[in-house]
PDB file of C-alpha atoms in Angstrom:
ATOM      1  CA  LEU A1323      44.550 -51.115 -77.356  1.00 96.00           C
ATOM      2  CA  TYR A1324      47.815 -49.498 -78.473  1.00 98.00           C
ATOM      3  CA  LEU A1325      45.860 -46.414 -79.566  1.00 97.00           C
ATOM      4  CA  LEU A1326      44.275 -46.304 -76.109  1.00 97.00           C
ATOM      5  CA  GLN A1327      47.790 -46.161 -74.637  1.00 98.00           C
ATOM      6  CA  GLY A1328      49.129 -43.558 -77.069  1.00 98.00           C
ATOM      7  CA  ARG A1329      51.497 -46.136 -78.567  1.00 98.00           C
ATOM      8  CA  PHE A1330      50.990 -45.165 -82.188  1.00 98.00           C
ATOM      9  CA  LYS A1331      54.137 -46.779 -83.582  1.00 97.00           C
ATOM     10  CA  GLU A1332      53.091 -50.161 -82.219  1.00 98.00           C
ATOM     11  CA  ALA A1333      49.539 -49.614 -83.470  1.00 98.00           C
ATOM     12  CA  ILE A1334      50.939 -49.033 -86.953  1.00 98.00           C
ATOM     13  CA  SER A1335      53.028 -52.197 -86.669  1.00 98.00           C
ATOM     14  CA  GLN A1336      49.931 -54.234 -85.776  1.00 97.00           C
ATOM     15  CA  GLY A1337      47.984 -52.680 -88.643  1.00 97.00           C
ATOM     16  CA  GLU A1338      50.740 -53.604 -91.090  1.00 98.00           C
ATOM     17  CA  LYS A1339      50.778 -57.197 -89.829  1.00 98.00           C
ATOM     18  CA  GLY A1340      47.015 -57.391 -90.201  1.00 97.00           C
ATOM     19  CA  LEU A1341      47.159 -55.987 -93.727  1.00 97.00           C
ATOM     20  CA  GLU A1342      49.869 -58.475 -94.688  1.00 98.00           C
ATOM     21  CA  LEU A1343      47.775 -61.372 -93.409  1.00 98.00           C
ATOM     22  CA  ALA A1344      44.636 -60.076 -95.148  1.00 97.00           C
ATOM     23  CA  ASN A1345      46.610 -59.870 -98.401  1.00 96.00           C
ATOM     24  CA  GLU A1346      47.895 -63.438 -97.981  1.00 97.00           C
ATOM     25  CA  LEU A1347      44.359 -64.716 -97.398  1.00 97.00           C
ATOM     26  CA  GLY A1348      42.865 -62.631-100.181  1.00 95.00           C
ATOM     27  CA  GLU A1349      40.318 -61.054 -97.813  1.00 96.00           C
ATOM     28  CA  ILE A1350      39.641 -57.848 -99.684  1.00 96.00           C
ATOM     29  CA  ASP A1351      37.218 -56.394 -97.119  1.00 94.00           C
ATOM     30  CA  SER A1352      39.769 -56.954 -94.340  1.00 96.00           C
ATOM     31  CA  GLN A1353      42.422 -55.287 -96.496  1.00 97.00           C
ATOM     32  CA  ALA A1354      40.279 -52.166 -96.722  1.00 97.00           C
ATOM     33  CA  GLY A1355      39.626 -52.227 -92.982  1.00 95.00           C
ATOM     34  CA  PHE A1356      43.300 -52.425 -92.075  1.00 97.00           C
ATOM     35  CA  LEU A1357      44.103 -49.679 -94.575  1.00 98.00           C
ATOM     36  CA  LEU A1358      41.582 -47.460 -92.798  1.00 97.00           C
ATOM     37  CA  SER A1359      43.122 -48.293 -89.424  1.00 96.00           C
ATOM     38  CA  LEU A1360      46.607 -47.542 -90.717  1.00 97.00           C
ATOM     39  CA  SER A1361      45.473 -44.272 -92.269  1.00 98.00           C
ATOM     40  CA  TYR A1362      43.996 -43.190 -88.930  1.00 97.00           C
ATOM     41  CA  CYS A1363      47.267 -43.941 -87.114  1.00 97.00           C
ATOM     42  CA  HIS A1364      49.269 -41.972 -89.684  1.00 98.00           C
ATOM     43  CA  TYR A1365      46.732 -39.138 -89.452  1.00 97.00           C
ATOM     44  CA  ARG A1366      47.134 -39.001 -85.673  1.00 96.00           C
ATOM     45  CA  THR A1367      50.928 -38.921 -85.896  1.00 96.00           C
ATOM     46  CA  GLY A1368      50.897 -36.118 -88.480  1.00 96.00           C
ATOM     47  CA  ASN A1369      51.945 -38.235 -91.467  1.00 97.00           C
ATOM     48  CA  HIS A1370      49.090 -36.972 -93.600  1.00 97.00           C
ATOM     49  CA  LYS A1371      50.694 -37.890 -96.926  1.00 96.00           C
ATOM     50  CA  ARG A1372      50.880 -41.545 -95.894  1.00 97.00           C
ATOM     51  CA  ALA A1373      47.372 -41.411 -94.438  1.00 98.00           C
ATOM     52  CA  LEU A1374      45.974 -40.143 -97.739  1.00 98.00           C
ATOM     53  CA  GLU A1375      47.812 -42.869 -99.646  1.00 98.00           C
ATOM     54  CA  GLU A1376      46.241 -45.585 -97.481  1.00 98.00           C
ATOM     55  CA  LEU A1377      42.830 -43.957 -97.794  1.00 97.00           C
ATOM     56  CA  GLU A1378      43.069 -43.907-101.588  1.00 97.00           C
ATOM     57  CA  LYS A1379      43.743 -47.658-101.552  1.00 97.00           C
ATOM     58  CA  SER A1380      40.823 -48.344 -99.218  1.00 97.00           C
ATOM     59  CA  TRP A1381      38.569 -46.087-101.298  1.00 96.00           C
ATOM     60  CA  ASN A1382      39.354 -48.092-104.443  1.00 97.00           C
ATOM     61  CA  ILE A1383      38.491 -51.340-102.654  1.00 97.00           C
ATOM     62  CA  TYR A1384      35.155 -49.995-101.424  1.00 97.00           C
ATOM     63  CA  VAL A1385      34.352 -48.808-104.942  1.00 97.00           C
ATOM     64  CA  GLU A1386      35.109 -52.316-106.186  1.00 96.00           C
ATOM     65  CA  LEU A1387      32.888 -53.776-103.457  1.00 96.00           C
ATOM     66  CA  GLN A1388      30.171 -51.211-104.252  1.00 96.00           C
ATOM     67  CA  ASP A1389      30.032 -50.382-100.544  1.00 96.00           C
ATOM     68  CA  LEU A1390      28.644 -46.839-100.614  1.00 96.00           C
ATOM     69  CA  PRO A1391      28.580 -46.159 -96.840  1.00 95.00           C
ATOM     70  CA  MET A1392      32.255 -47.106 -96.552  1.00 96.00           C
ATOM     71  CA  GLN A1393      33.100 -45.001 -99.610  1.00 97.00           C
ATOM     72  CA  ILE A1394      31.529 -42.085 -97.748  1.00 97.00           C
ATOM     73  CA  PHE A1395      33.550 -42.874 -94.635  1.00 97.00           C
ATOM     74  CA  ALA A1396      36.824 -43.131 -96.577  1.00 97.00           C
ATOM     75  CA  MET A1397      36.067 -39.785 -98.193  1.00 98.00           C
ATOM     76  CA  PHE A1398      35.283 -38.324 -94.767  1.00 98.00           C
ATOM     77  CA  ALA A1399      38.642 -39.574 -93.452  1.00 98.00           C
ATOM     78  CA  LYS A1400      40.351 -37.838 -96.367  1.00 98.00           C
ATOM     79  CA  GLY A1401      38.610 -34.625 -95.385  1.00 98.00           C
ATOM     80  CA  MET A1402      39.874 -34.974 -91.814  1.00 98.00           C
ATOM     81  CA  CYS A1403      43.430 -35.116 -93.174  1.00 98.00           C
ATOM     82  CA  TYR A1404      42.922 -32.032 -95.325  1.00 98.00           C
ATOM     83  CA  VAL A1405      41.584 -30.081 -92.350  1.00 98.00           C
ATOM     84  CA  LYS A1406      44.643 -31.024 -90.281  1.00 97.00           C
ATOM     85  CA  MET A1407      46.872 -29.993 -93.186  1.00 97.00           C
ATOM     86  CA  GLN A1408      45.113 -26.592 -93.337  1.00 97.00           C
ATOM     87  CA  ALA A1409      44.147 -27.465 -96.928  1.00 98.00           C
ATOM     88  CA  LEU A1410      40.622 -26.162 -96.371  1.00 98.00           C
ATOM     89  CA  GLY A1411      39.823 -25.789-100.058  1.00 97.00           C
ATOM     90  CA  GLU A1412      40.521 -29.507-100.566  1.00 98.00           C
ATOM     91  CA  ALA A1413      38.539 -30.276 -97.422  1.00 98.00           C
ATOM     92  CA  GLN A1414      35.531 -28.371 -98.762  1.00 98.00           C
ATOM     93  CA  ARG A1415      35.742 -30.144-102.115  1.00 98.00           C
ATOM     94  CA  THR A1416      35.859 -33.434-100.210  1.00 98.00           C
ATOM     95  CA  ALA A1417      32.763 -32.407 -98.248  1.00 98.00           C
ATOM     96  CA  ASP A1418      30.983 -31.676-101.530  1.00 98.00           C
ATOM     97  CA  GLU A1419      31.954 -35.145-102.816  1.00 98.00           C
ATOM     98  CA  ILE A1420      30.546 -36.682 -99.627  1.00 98.00           C
ATOM     99  CA  LYS A1421      27.249 -34.878-100.243  1.00 97.00           C
ATOM    100  CA  LYS A1422      27.109 -36.261-103.798  1.00 97.00           C
ATOM    101  CA  LEU A1423      27.673 -39.800-102.509  1.00 97.00           C
ATOM    102  CA  VAL A1424      25.003 -39.377 -99.833  1.00 97.00           C
ATOM    103  CA  ASP A1425      22.554 -38.275-102.539  1.00 95.00           C
ATOM    104  CA  GLN A1426      23.076 -41.713-104.135  1.00 94.00           C
ATOM    105  CA  SER A1427      22.314 -43.512-100.872  1.00 91.00           C
ATOM    106  CA  MET A1428      18.980 -44.581 -99.437  1.00 90.00           C
ATOM    107  CA  ASN A1429      20.255 -43.764 -95.933  1.00 93.00           C
ATOM    108  CA  ARG A1430      19.695 -40.022 -95.689  1.00 91.00           C
ATOM    109  CA  LYS A1431      21.240 -39.854 -92.217  1.00 94.00           C
ATOM    110  CA  LEU A1432      24.662 -40.385 -93.779  1.00 96.00           C
ATOM    111  CA  ILE A1433      24.543 -36.637 -94.453  1.00 97.00           C
ATOM    112  CA  ARG A1434      25.983 -36.407 -90.928  1.00 97.00           C
ATOM    113  CA  PHE A1435      29.427 -36.971 -92.457  1.00 98.00           C
ATOM    114  CA  TYR A1436      28.970 -33.903 -94.647  1.00 98.00           C
ATOM    115  CA  ASP A1437      27.733 -31.806 -91.723  1.00 98.00           C
ATOM    116  CA  ASN A1438      30.595 -32.993 -89.519  1.00 98.00           C
ATOM    117  CA  MET A1439      33.159 -32.179 -92.190  1.00 98.00           C
ATOM    118  CA  VAL A1440      31.787 -28.680 -92.751  1.00 98.00           C
ATOM    119  CA  GLY A1441      31.798 -28.189 -88.976  1.00 98.00           C
ATOM    120  CA  ARG A1442      35.461 -29.207 -88.779  1.00 98.00           C
ATOM    121  CA  ILE A1443      36.323 -26.801 -91.591  1.00 98.00           C
ATOM    122  CA  GLU A1444      34.529 -23.910 -89.902  1.00 98.00           C
ATOM    123  CA  LEU A1445      36.141 -24.763 -86.572  1.00 98.00           C
ATOM    124  CA  LYS A1446      39.581 -24.633 -88.196  1.00 97.00           C
ATOM    125  CA  ARG A1447      38.666 -21.257 -89.707  1.00 97.00           C
ATOM    126  CA  GLY A1448      37.668 -19.974 -86.274  1.00 97.00           C
ATOM    127  CA  ASN A1449      33.985 -19.614 -87.158  1.00 98.00           C
ATOM    128  CA  ILE A1450      32.820 -21.189 -83.895  1.00 98.00           C
ATOM    129  CA  SER A1451      29.094 -20.428 -84.168  1.00 97.00           C
ATOM    130  CA  ARG A1452      28.915 -21.858 -87.701  1.00 98.00           C
ATOM    131  CA  ALA A1453      30.977 -24.861 -86.605  1.00 98.00           C
ATOM    132  CA  LEU A1454      28.646 -25.546 -83.679  1.00 98.00           C
ATOM    133  CA  GLU A1455      25.604 -25.370 -85.938  1.00 98.00           C
ATOM    134  CA  GLN A1456      27.000 -28.019 -88.273  1.00 98.00           C
ATOM    135  CA  LEU A1457      28.536 -30.240 -85.598  1.00 98.00           C
ATOM    136  CA  GLU A1458      25.359 -30.256 -83.493  1.00 98.00           C
ATOM    137  CA  LYS A1459      23.356 -31.220 -86.576  1.00 97.00           C
ATOM    138  CA  ALA A1460      25.791 -34.040 -87.358  1.00 97.00           C
ATOM    139  CA  GLU A1461      25.669 -35.391 -83.802  1.00 96.00           C
ATOM    140  CA  SER A1462      21.857 -35.391 -83.838  1.00 95.00           C
ATOM    141  CA  LEU A1463      21.935 -37.834 -86.778  1.00 95.00           C
ATOM    142  CA  MET A1464      24.150 -40.420 -85.099  1.00 92.00           C
ATOM    143  CA  ARG A1465      22.735 -43.920 -84.867  1.00 87.00           C
ATOM    144  CA  TYR A1466      22.715 -46.071 -81.738  1.00 90.00           C
ATOM    145  CA  GLN A1467      25.894 -47.961 -80.884  1.00 89.00           C
ATOM    146  CA  TYR A1468      25.556 -51.516 -82.122  1.00 87.00           C
ATOM    147  CA  THR A1469      28.669 -52.483 -84.112  1.00 85.00           C
ATOM    148  CA  HIS A1470      32.428 -52.206 -83.655  1.00 78.00           C
ATOM    149  CA  TYR A1471      32.453 -50.009 -86.760  1.00 80.00           C
ATOM    150  CA  ASP A1472      30.605 -47.228 -84.902  1.00 89.00           C
ATOM    151  CA  ASP A1473      32.305 -43.842 -85.055  1.00 94.00           C
ATOM    152  CA  HIS A1474      30.557 -41.786 -82.365  1.00 96.00           C
ATOM    153  CA  ALA A1475      33.879 -40.502 -81.006  1.00 97.00           C
ATOM    154  CA  LEU A1476      34.544 -38.718 -84.319  1.00 97.00           C
ATOM    155  CA  PHE A1477      31.288 -36.773 -83.916  1.00 97.00           C
ATOM    156  CA  ILE A1478      31.365 -35.953 -80.208  1.00 98.00           C
ATOM    157  CA  ASP A1479      35.031 -34.929 -79.966  1.00 98.00           C
ATOM    158  CA  PRO A1480      34.991 -31.952 -82.395  1.00 98.00           C
ATOM    159  CA  LEU A1481      31.680 -30.721 -80.952  1.00 98.00           C
ATOM    160  CA  ALA A1482      33.114 -30.801 -77.427  1.00 98.00           C
ATOM    161  CA  LEU A1483      36.200 -28.937 -78.667  1.00 98.00           C
ATOM    162  CA  ALA A1484      34.016 -26.286 -80.339  1.00 98.00           C
ATOM    163  CA  TYR A1485      32.153 -25.676 -77.072  1.00 98.00           C
ATOM    164  CA  PHE A1486      35.502 -25.501 -75.263  1.00 98.00           C
ATOM    165  CA  LYS A1487      36.865 -22.929 -77.714  1.00 97.00           C
ATOM    166  CA  GLU A1488      33.636 -20.932 -77.435  1.00 97.00           C
ATOM    167  CA  GLY A1489      34.153 -20.821 -73.670  1.00 97.00           C
ATOM    168  CA  ASP A1490      31.016 -22.824 -72.856  1.00 98.00           C
ATOM    169  CA  LEU A1491      32.757 -25.117 -70.385  1.00 98.00           C
ATOM    170  CA  GLU A1492      29.583 -26.756 -69.093  1.00 98.00           C
ATOM    171  CA  LYS A1493      28.474 -27.919 -72.542  1.00 98.00           C
ATOM    172  CA  ALA A1494      32.022 -28.987 -73.379  1.00 98.00           C
ATOM    173  CA  LYS A1495      32.155 -30.984 -70.161  1.00 98.00           C
ATOM    174  CA  LEU A1496      28.853 -32.719 -70.926  1.00 98.00           C
ATOM    175  CA  GLU A1497      30.065 -33.753 -74.386  1.00 98.00           C
ATOM    176  CA  TYR A1498      33.404 -35.029 -73.111  1.00 98.00           C
ATOM    177  CA  GLU A1499      31.681 -36.937 -70.313  1.00 98.00           C
ATOM    178  CA  GLU A1500      29.380 -38.532 -72.891  1.00 97.00           C
ATOM    179  CA  LEU A1501      32.473 -39.599 -74.791  1.00 97.00           C
ATOM    180  CA  THR A1502      33.872 -41.346 -71.708  1.00 97.00           C
ATOM    181  CA  HIS A1503      30.658 -43.381 -71.507  1.00 97.00           C
ATOM    182  CA  LEU A1504      30.850 -44.660 -75.089  1.00 95.00           C
ATOM    183  CA  THR A1505      31.174 -48.403 -75.646  1.00 94.00           C
ATOM    184  CA  LEU A1506      31.281 -49.558 -79.276  1.00 92.00           C
ATOM    185  CA  GLY A1507      31.386 -45.937 -80.446  1.00 91.00           C
ATOM    186  CA  ARG A1508      34.997 -45.584 -79.296  1.00 93.00           C
ATOM    187  CA  THR A1509      36.367 -49.039 -80.177  1.00 92.00           C
ATOM    188  CA  HIS A1510      38.622 -47.765 -82.970  1.00 93.00           C
ATOM    189  CA  TYR A1511      39.408 -44.443 -81.311  1.00 96.00           C
ATOM    190  CA  GLY A1512      41.058 -45.265 -77.997  1.00 96.00           C
ATOM    191  CA  ASP A1513      43.331 -42.228 -78.348  1.00 98.00           C
ATOM    192  CA  ILE A1514      40.330 -39.876 -78.453  1.00 98.00           C
ATOM    193  CA  TYR A1515      38.861 -41.607 -75.407  1.00 98.00           C
ATOM    194  CA  ALA A1516      42.121 -41.222 -73.447  1.00 98.00           C
ATOM    195  CA  LYS A1517      42.641 -37.579 -74.404  1.00 98.00           C
ATOM    196  CA  THR A1518      39.113 -36.846 -73.226  1.00 98.00           C
ATOM    197  CA  PHE A1519      40.376 -37.146 -69.643  1.00 98.00           C
ATOM    198  CA  TYR A1520      43.068 -34.584 -70.450  1.00 98.00           C
ATOM    199  CA  MET A1521      40.436 -32.158 -71.746  1.00 98.00           C
ATOM    200  CA  LEU A1522      38.193 -32.764 -68.738  1.00 98.00           C
ATOM    201  CA  GLY A1523      41.189 -32.001 -66.539  1.00 98.00           C
ATOM    202  CA  LYS A1524      41.650 -28.662 -68.303  1.00 98.00           C
ATOM    203  CA  ILE A1525      37.963 -27.838 -67.947  1.00 98.00           C
ATOM    204  CA  HIS A1526      37.880 -28.632 -64.228  1.00 98.00           C
ATOM    205  CA  GLU A1527      41.103 -26.662 -63.782  1.00 98.00           C
ATOM    206  CA  GLN A1528      39.518 -23.601 -65.412  1.00 97.00           C
ATOM    207  CA  GLN A1529      36.492 -24.062 -63.171  1.00 97.00           C
ATOM    208  CA  ASP A1530      38.801 -24.081 -60.113  1.00 97.00           C
ATOM    209  CA  ASP A1531      37.813 -27.650 -59.240  1.00 98.00           C
ATOM    210  CA  THR A1532      41.325 -28.762 -58.378  1.00 97.00           C
ATOM    211  CA  ALA A1533      40.392 -32.200 -57.062  1.00 98.00           C
ATOM    212  CA  LYS A1534      38.516 -33.137 -60.234  1.00 98.00           C
ATOM    213  CA  ALA A1535      41.287 -31.684 -62.406  1.00 98.00           C
ATOM    214  CA  ILE A1536      43.866 -33.840 -60.622  1.00 98.00           C
ATOM    215  CA  GLU A1537      41.638 -36.911 -60.950  1.00 98.00           C
ATOM    216  CA  HIS A1538      41.289 -36.529 -64.706  1.00 98.00           C
ATOM    217  CA  TYR A1539      44.933 -35.658 -65.374  1.00 98.00           C
ATOM    218  CA  GLU A1540      45.944 -38.752 -63.418  1.00 98.00           C
ATOM    219  CA  LYS A1541      43.537 -40.929 -65.441  1.00 98.00           C
ATOM    220  CA  PHE A1542      44.984 -39.585 -68.672  1.00 98.00           C
ATOM    221  CA  LEU A1543      48.589 -40.013 -67.587  1.00 98.00           C
ATOM    222  CA  THR A1544      47.900 -43.521 -66.309  1.00 98.00           C
ATOM    223  CA  LEU A1545      46.506 -44.511 -69.695  1.00 98.00           C
ATOM    224  CA  TRP A1546      49.405 -42.845 -71.548  1.00 98.00           C
ATOM    225  CA  LYS A1547      52.236 -43.694 -69.151  1.00 97.00           C
ATOM    226  CA  ASP A1548      53.924 -45.711 -71.933  1.00 97.00           C
ATOM    227  CA  ALA A1549      52.901 -43.406 -74.795  1.00 98.00           C
ATOM    228  CA  ASP A1550      55.241 -42.535 -77.650  1.00 97.00           C
ATOM    229  CA  PRO A1551      57.715 -39.803 -76.635  1.00 95.00           C
ATOM    230  CA  GLY A1552      57.140 -36.196 -77.584  1.00 94.00           C
ATOM    231  CA  ILE A1553      53.343 -36.078 -77.329  1.00 95.00           C
ATOM    232  CA  ALA A1554      52.432 -32.513 -76.351  1.00 96.00           C
ATOM    233  CA  GLU A1555      49.361 -33.422 -74.288  1.00 97.00           C
ATOM    234  CA  VAL A1556      51.363 -35.778 -72.079  1.00 97.00           C
ATOM    235  CA  GLU A1557      53.983 -33.143 -71.284  1.00 97.00           C
ATOM    236  CA  ASP A1558      51.332 -30.498 -70.676  1.00 98.00           C
ATOM    237  CA  ALA A1559      49.278 -32.800 -68.419  1.00 98.00           C
ATOM    238  CA  ARG A1560      52.360 -33.566 -66.318  1.00 97.00           C
ATOM    239  CA  LYS A1561      53.070 -29.851 -65.840  1.00 98.00           C
ATOM    240  CA  ARG A1562      49.444 -29.079 -65.001  1.00 97.00           C
ATOM    241  CA  LEU A1563      49.238 -32.002 -62.560  1.00 97.00           C
ATOM    242  CA  ALA A1564      52.391 -30.816 -60.787  1.00 96.00           C
TER     243      ALA A1564
END
């Protein structure tokens, strides 16, 4: 809920409390889960070094638990950090490690994490057509939403952004609208859900649909009215709304 409101500092505080309690109770799976949540919060606030530290701890737990799908996810999260850090060589090596892990799994659809990672790398490099190819492939392999661990938002968001950067506003709008309709697929990614309204505002603004642009900027700013200070999207949305 704090992520949904852009209150990352408080989200981190809750994650730390949860991790402390999991440690006290000796619940190793819960420890790994809270480490993942904390790493995501640090990733979103730009503290990539801390995010990678938490991910390394969670990775070690999932290795101990022999939980291959979660090992793949932890590796994928590492790759997301490397992309944000512009360490694209490390990101590509991480993608290759994901592919090796998927080869050990009976669930072949987990290759979507490899495809998504390569798509993010290509998007960061500015190779939009290559990025779209990989991101579309990854999205096509998503499962139905049925558990609070679902990660659909992480697959739809970069694809929508790629369409937006390509200038295909209609396809970008469709992807972002799909994201707003997610249920379990956005549970852990309230910040992505909220920022979707900001992006839809920009799209409608570019399409000269002022009423819709205002509607979406207002939704975004309502959700993030108590957000941490200094968030660029909040300041930009306020200027655009005015």
